[in-house]
Coordinates of C-alpha atoms in Angstrom, one line a residue:
M1 CA 41.4 19.9 -11.8
S2 CA 40.9 23.5 -12.9
D3 CA 42.4 26.0 -15.2
A4 CA 45.1 28.3 -13.7
G5 CA 43.7 31.3 -11.9
T6 CA 40.2 29.8 -11.4
T7 CA 38.7 28.3 -8.3
L8 CA 36.5 25.2 -8.4
D9 CA 33.4 25.6 -6.2
I10 CA 32.4 22.1 -4.9
T11 CA 29.9 23.2 -2.2
G12 CA 26.9 22.3 -4.3
W13 CA 28.2 18.9 -5.4
T14 CA 26.5 15.7 -4.2
C15 CA 27.8 12.1 -4.3
P16 CA 25.5 9.7 -6.2
A17 CA 26.7 6.7 -4.1
P18 CA 24.5 5.8 -1.1
L19 CA 26.7 6.6 1.8
R20 CA 26.2 4.6 5.0
D21 CA 26.0 7.6 7.3
R22 CA 23.3 9.4 5.4
P23 CA 20.6 10.8 7.6
R24 CA 17.9 10.0 5.1
V25 CA 16.7 6.9 3.3
V26 CA 18.3 6.3 -0.1
M27 CA 17.3 3.8 -2.8
G28 CA 20.2 1.5 -1.8
H29 CA 18.4 0.8 1.5
G30 CA 15.9 -1.3 -0.4
G31 CA 18.4 -3.1 -2.6
G32 CA 19.1 -6.2 -0.6
G33 CA 22.7 -5.4 0.0
A34 CA 24.8 -4.0 2.8
L35 CA 22.6 -0.9 3.2
S36 CA 19.5 -3.0 3.5
A37 CA 21.2 -5.3 6.1
E38 CA 22.3 -2.3 8.2
L39 CA 18.8 -0.8 8.1
V40 CA 17.3 -4.1 9.4
Q41 CA 20.0 -5.0 11.9
H42 CA 20.6 -1.5 13.4
L43 CA 17.2 0.1 13.2
F44 CA 14.3 -2.3 12.8
A45 CA 15.7 -5.3 14.8
P46 CA 16.6 -3.4 17.9
A47 CA 13.2 -1.5 17.8
F48 CA 11.2 -4.7 17.5
G49 CA 13.3 -7.2 19.5
G50 CA 12.3 -10.9 19.7
E51 CA 14.2 -14.1 19.2
V52 CA 12.3 -15.1 16.1
L53 CA 13.1 -11.9 14.2
A54 CA 16.8 -12.3 15.2
G55 CA 17.1 -15.2 12.8
L56 CA 16.6 -12.8 9.8
G57 CA 15.6 -15.5 7.4
D58 CA 13.5 -15.3 4.3
S59 CA 10.7 -16.5 6.5
A60 CA 10.3 -17.0 10.2
A61 CA 10.0 -20.5 11.6
V62 CA 7.6 -20.5 14.6
T63 CA 5.7 -23.2 16.6
L64 CA 2.0 -22.6 17.3
G65 CA -0.2 -25.2 18.9
G66 CA 2.5 -27.8 18.5
V67 CA 2.7 -27.2 14.8
R68 CA 5.9 -25.8 13.1
L69 CA 4.9 -23.0 10.8
A70 CA 6.8 -20.7 8.4
F71 CA 5.5 -17.1 8.2
S72 CA 6.7 -14.5 5.7
T73 CA 5.7 -11.2 4.2
D74 CA 6.9 -9.1 1.3
T75 CA 6.0 -6.0 -0.6
Y76 CA 6.2 -5.5 -4.3
V77 CA 6.9 -2.2 -6.1
V78 CA 8.2 -3.4 -9.4
R79 CA 8.3 -1.0 -12.4
P80 CA 7.0 -1.7 -15.0
L81 CA 4.0 -3.6 -13.6
F82 CA 4.1 -6.1 -16.4
F83 CA 7.3 -7.5 -18.1
P84 CA 8.3 -10.4 -20.2
G85 CA 7.6 -13.6 -18.3
G86 CA 5.3 -12.1 -15.6
G87 CA 4.1 -9.1 -13.7
I88 CA 3.6 -7.7 -10.2
G89 CA 0.8 -10.2 -9.5
D90 CA 3.0 -13.2 -10.3
L91 CA 5.8 -11.8 -8.2
A92 CA 3.6 -11.1 -5.3
V93 CA 2.4 -14.7 -5.1
N94 CA 5.6 -16.6 -6.2
G95 CA 7.9 -14.4 -4.1
T96 CA 6.1 -15.2 -0.8
V97 CA 5.6 -18.9 -1.7
N98 CA 9.3 -19.0 -2.4
D99 CA 10.2 -17.4 0.9
L100 CA 8.1 -20.0 2.7
A101 CA 9.7 -22.8 0.6
M102 CA 13.2 -21.7 1.7
S103 CA 12.2 -22.8 5.2
G104 CA 11.1 -26.2 3.7
A105 CA 7.4 -25.3 4.2
R106 CA 4.5 -26.1 2.0
A107 CA 2.8 -22.8 1.5
A108 CA -0.9 -22.9 2.4
Y109 CA -2.5 -19.5 2.7
L110 CA -1.6 -16.0 1.6
S111 CA -2.9 -12.5 2.4
C112 CA -2.8 -9.6 -0.1
G113 CA -2.8 -5.9 0.5
F114 CA -3.2 -3.5 -2.4
I115 CA -2.1 0.2 -2.4
L116 CA -3.7 1.8 -5.5
E117 CA -2.9 5.2 -6.8
E118 CA -5.9 7.4 -7.6
G119 CA -6.4 7.4 -11.4
V120 CA -4.9 4.0 -12.2
E121 CA -7.1 2.2 -14.7
M122 CA -9.4 -0.5 -13.4
S123 CA -8.3 -2.7 -16.2
V124 CA -4.8 -2.6 -14.8
V125 CA -6.0 -3.6 -11.3
A126 CA -8.1 -6.4 -12.8
R127 CA -5.2 -7.7 -14.7
V128 CA -3.0 -7.7 -11.6
A129 CA -5.7 -9.5 -9.6
E130 CA -6.3 -12.1 -12.3
T131 CA -2.6 -12.9 -12.6
M132 CA -2.4 -13.2 -8.8
G133 CA -5.3 -15.7 -8.8
A134 CA -3.8 -17.8 -11.6
A135 CA -0.4 -17.8 -9.9
A136 CA -1.9 -18.8 -6.6
R137 CA -3.8 -21.7 -8.2
A138 CA -0.7 -22.9 -10.0
A139 CA 1.3 -22.8 -6.7
G140 CA -1.4 -24.6 -4.8
V141 CA -2.1 -21.8 -2.3
E142 CA -5.3 -19.9 -1.4
I143 CA -5.5 -16.1 -1.1
A144 CA -7.5 -16.1 2.1
T145 CA -7.7 -12.4 3.2
G146 CA -6.7 -8.9 2.0
D147 CA -7.0 -5.2 2.2
T148 CA -7.1 -2.2 -0.2
K149 CA -6.0 1.4 0.3
V150 CA -6.0 4.3 -2.2
V151 CA -3.5 7.1 -2.1
E152 CA -3.8 10.5 -3.9
S153 CA -2.6 10.8 -7.5
G154 CA 1.1 11.5 -7.5
H155 CA 1.7 9.7 -4.2
G156 CA 2.1 6.2 -5.6
D157 CA 3.2 4.3 -8.7
G158 CA -0.1 2.7 -10.0
V159 CA -0.2 -0.4 -7.9
Y160 CA 1.9 -1.7 -5.0
V161 CA 1.1 -5.2 -3.5
N162 CA 2.0 -6.8 -0.2
T163 CA 1.6 -10.5 0.4
A164 CA 2.1 -12.5 3.6
G165 CA 1.9 -16.3 3.8
I166 CA 1.9 -19.2 6.1
G167 CA 2.9 -22.9 5.6
I168 CA 3.7 -26.0 7.5
I169 CA 7.3 -27.1 8.0
P170 CA 7.6 -31.0 7.8
D171 CA 9.1 -32.8 10.8
G172 CA 12.9 -33.3 10.6
V173 CA 13.4 -30.2 8.4
D174 CA 15.7 -27.5 9.8
L175 CA 16.9 -25.0 7.2
R176 CA 19.0 -22.2 8.4
P177 CA 22.5 -20.8 7.6
Q178 CA 23.9 -21.7 11.1
R179 CA 23.8 -25.4 10.0
V180 CA 26.3 -24.9 7.1
V181 CA 29.6 -26.6 7.7
P182 CA 32.9 -26.8 5.7
G183 CA 32.5 -29.4 3.0
D184 CA 28.9 -28.5 2.1
I185 CA 28.3 -28.4 -1.6
V186 CA 26.7 -25.3 -3.1
I187 CA 24.1 -25.9 -5.8
V188 CA 22.2 -23.4 -7.8
S189 CA 19.0 -24.5 -9.5
G190 CA 19.5 -22.9 -12.9
A191 CA 20.6 -19.9 -15.0
I192 CA 20.9 -16.6 -13.1
G193 CA 20.2 -13.0 -13.9
L194 CA 17.1 -13.5 -16.1
H195 CA 14.7 -11.5 -14.1
G196 CA 16.8 -8.4 -13.7
V197 CA 17.7 -8.3 -17.4
A198 CA 14.1 -8.8 -18.4
I199 CA 13.0 -5.8 -16.3
M200 CA 15.9 -3.8 -17.6
S201 CA 15.1 -4.5 -21.2
V202 CA 11.5 -3.2 -21.0
R203 CA 12.2 -0.4 -18.6
E204 CA 15.0 1.1 -20.6
G205 CA 13.8 0.1 -24.1
L206 CA 17.0 -2.0 -24.6
E207 CA 17.4 -4.8 -27.1
F208 CA 20.1 -7.5 -26.6
G209 CA 19.5 -9.4 -29.9
V210 CA 17.3 -12.1 -28.2
D211 CA 14.2 -11.9 -26.0
V212 CA 14.9 -12.4 -22.3
E213 CA 12.0 -13.4 -20.0
S214 CA 11.9 -13.3 -16.2
D215 CA 12.3 -16.7 -14.5
C216 CA 9.5 -15.8 -12.1
A217 CA 8.1 -19.1 -10.7
A218 CA 7.0 -20.8 -7.5
L219 CA 9.7 -23.1 -6.2
G220 CA 7.7 -25.1 -3.6
G221 CA 7.5 -28.3 -5.8
L222 CA 11.3 -28.2 -6.5
V223 CA 12.0 -27.9 -2.8
Q224 CA 9.8 -30.8 -1.9
S225 CA 11.6 -32.9 -4.5
M226 CA 14.9 -32.1 -2.9
L227 CA 13.6 -32.8 0.6
A228 CA 12.2 -36.2 -0.6
V229 CA 15.9 -37.2 -1.2
T230 CA 16.9 -36.1 2.3
P231 CA 15.4 -33.7 4.9
D232 CA 19.0 -33.0 5.9
L233 CA 19.5 -30.0 3.6
H234 CA 21.4 -27.3 5.5
V235 CA 20.1 -24.0 4.0
L236 CA 18.1 -22.8 1.0
R237 CA 17.8 -19.2 -0.3
D238 CA 16.2 -17.6 -3.3
P239 CA 18.6 -15.0 -4.6
T240 CA 16.3 -12.1 -5.4
R241 CA 17.5 -8.5 -4.6
G242 CA 21.3 -8.4 -4.6
G243 CA 21.4 -11.6 -6.7
L244 CA 23.4 -14.7 -6.0
A245 CA 26.2 -12.7 -4.5
A246 CA 24.1 -11.2 -1.7
S247 CA 22.6 -14.6 -0.8
L248 CA 26.0 -16.3 -0.6
N249 CA 27.5 -13.5 1.5
E250 CA 24.5 -13.6 3.9
I251 CA 24.9 -17.4 4.4
A252 CA 28.7 -17.1 4.8
A253 CA 28.4 -14.4 7.4
A254 CA 25.7 -16.2 9.4
S255 CA 27.4 -19.6 9.3
G256 CA 31.0 -18.3 10.0
T257 CA 32.3 -20.3 7.0
G258 CA 33.9 -19.3 3.8
V259 CA 32.5 -20.0 0.3
V260 CA 34.6 -20.8 -2.7
L261 CA 32.9 -20.7 -6.1
D262 CA 34.0 -21.9 -9.5
E263 CA 33.0 -18.9 -11.6
R264 CA 33.0 -21.0 -14.8
A265 CA 30.4 -23.3 -13.3
V266 CA 27.9 -20.6 -12.5
P267 CA 25.2 -20.8 -15.2
V268 CA 24.9 -17.4 -16.9
P269 CA 22.9 -17.3 -20.1
E270 CA 24.6 -15.7 -23.1
A271 CA 22.0 -13.0 -23.3
V272 CA 22.5 -12.1 -19.6
A273 CA 26.2 -12.1 -20.0
N274 CA 26.0 -9.8 -23.1
A275 CA 23.6 -7.4 -21.4
C276 CA 25.7 -7.2 -18.3
A277 CA 28.9 -6.6 -20.4
I278 CA 27.2 -3.8 -22.3
L279 CA 25.9 -2.1 -19.1
G280 CA 28.9 -2.8 -16.8
L281 CA 27.0 -5.1 -14.5
D282 CA 28.0 -8.3 -12.8
P283 CA 25.5 -11.2 -13.3
M284 CA 26.3 -12.4 -9.8
Y285 CA 24.5 -9.3 -8.4
V286 CA 21.4 -9.4 -10.8
A287 CA 18.1 -10.4 -9.3
N288 CA 16.3 -13.7 -9.9
E289 CA 12.7 -14.7 -9.1
G290 CA 12.7 -18.4 -9.9
K291 CA 16.0 -19.8 -8.7
L292 CA 17.4 -21.1 -5.4
V293 CA 20.8 -21.8 -4.0
A294 CA 21.3 -24.8 -1.7
F295 CA 24.0 -25.8 0.7
V296 CA 23.9 -29.6 0.8
P297 CA 25.9 -32.1 2.9
R298 CA 28.5 -33.6 0.5
E299 CA 27.2 -37.2 1.0
H300 CA 23.8 -36.2 -0.4
A301 CA 24.9 -33.7 -3.1
D302 CA 24.8 -36.0 -6.1
A303 CA 21.3 -37.4 -5.2
V304 CA 19.9 -34.0 -4.5
L305 CA 21.4 -32.6 -7.8
D306 CA 19.7 -35.5 -9.7
A307 CA 16.4 -34.8 -8.1
M308 CA 16.6 -31.1 -9.0
R309 CA 17.5 -31.9 -12.6
A310 CA 14.5 -34.2 -12.8
H311 CA 12.1 -31.3 -11.9
P312 CA 11.1 -28.8 -14.6
L313 CA 12.4 -25.8 -12.5
G314 CA 15.7 -27.5 -11.8
R315 CA 16.8 -28.8 -15.2
G316 CA 19.7 -26.4 -15.3
A317 CA 20.9 -27.1 -11.7
A318 CA 24.7 -27.0 -11.3
V319 CA 27.3 -27.4 -8.6
I320 CA 29.0 -24.1 -8.3
G321 CA 31.2 -24.4 -5.2
E322 CA 31.6 -25.4 -1.6
A323 CA 31.8 -24.1 2.0
V324 CA 35.3 -24.0 3.4
E325 CA 37.1 -23.3 6.7
D326 CA 39.2 -20.6 5.1
H327 CA 38.3 -16.9 5.0
P328 CA 35.2 -17.3 7.2
G329 CA 32.3 -15.0 6.3
M330 CA 33.8 -14.3 2.8
V331 CA 32.8 -15.5 -0.7
V332 CA 35.7 -16.0 -3.2
A333 CA 35.4 -17.0 -6.8
R334 CA 38.0 -18.8 -8.9
T335 CA 38.1 -17.1 -12.3
A336 CA 38.5 -18.5 -15.8
L337 CA 42.0 -17.1 -15.9
G338 CA 43.1 -19.1 -12.8
G339 CA 43.0 -16.2 -10.3
T340 CA 40.6 -15.5 -7.5
R341 CA 38.3 -12.5 -6.7
V342 CA 36.3 -11.5 -3.7
V343 CA 32.5 -11.6 -4.3
D344 CA 31.5 -9.0 -1.8
L345 CA 28.1 -8.0 -0.5
P346 CA 26.7 -5.3 -2.7
L347 CA 26.1 -1.9 -1.2
G348 CA 22.7 -1.4 -2.8
E349 CA 21.1 -2.8 -5.9
Q350 CA 22.4 -2.5 -9.4
L351 CA 18.9 -2.1 -10.7
P352 CA 16.3 -0.8 -8.2
R353 CA 12.5 -1.5 -8.3
I354 CA 12.9 -5.0 -9.7
C355 CA 10.5 -6.7 -7.3

């Protein structure tokens, strides 16, 4: 709108939303949502080709010398480097261990690559390395090889870390979204949204009346406890970028099933709910770094849930929904008011640079 007699010049305006037809990379391309998926599916996958990559899982399941291996890589650019409950070193180890665990693998060896910005304090680099070593020992993996590069001052953000990992997949384990069928029970291992809110609190200097710590943790032991009940789990995902909503949408799309959630059953801590209410965020889209979501055959769901709750990292496990024949590829939540809402794949990330 404009006053009478005046002309509004909009030629210099820009839209802050990451549009899908942009000719340049935007932050949303790294957010784990629809833009990330389009970048991978329409640019990288066609360029690289290959049947293994086409699976687009958290890790690739490959057979080498008669042994089934899981292989994964990830790069960490979190800001700030250290936050309540962890730091970039913990993320770099636990994130790759968890990607391997989502294939059912026992992580064995990791590589690490450091990109250091000229001028970063050696004490900071030492702290990152020490926390990585401690996290690796706690997860039962060995950092076996690595690399270091230094970029000019102003061309980095202190420290970036890449980790890749390999692990062995046990016989009889086949975890992939294509195995999901209507009737599968959806279980989440605990409270969601803690990592994203912890990062937000220190980055923006916000206080929510209670300290919130990241849930950053290695999930290999929890997964092995679940597989000990039955190797016939259908799919596991750790809902990091894009949160629980992104993971569920990816599984629904890949499996061709619908997902129905009971919104009241999704464990959202009060501090996370309050923070999201203040900032206009949805906890379903907030990142996690120590949680998993599982699609489990109905006949095994109770036993798997009991095993999860018996593990320290699964004490808050809860059934939150099921896979259905209706609305294939779509996630729908039943609300506390008795209605339903579509839980769509996010376009980008509500809070960038969280891992």
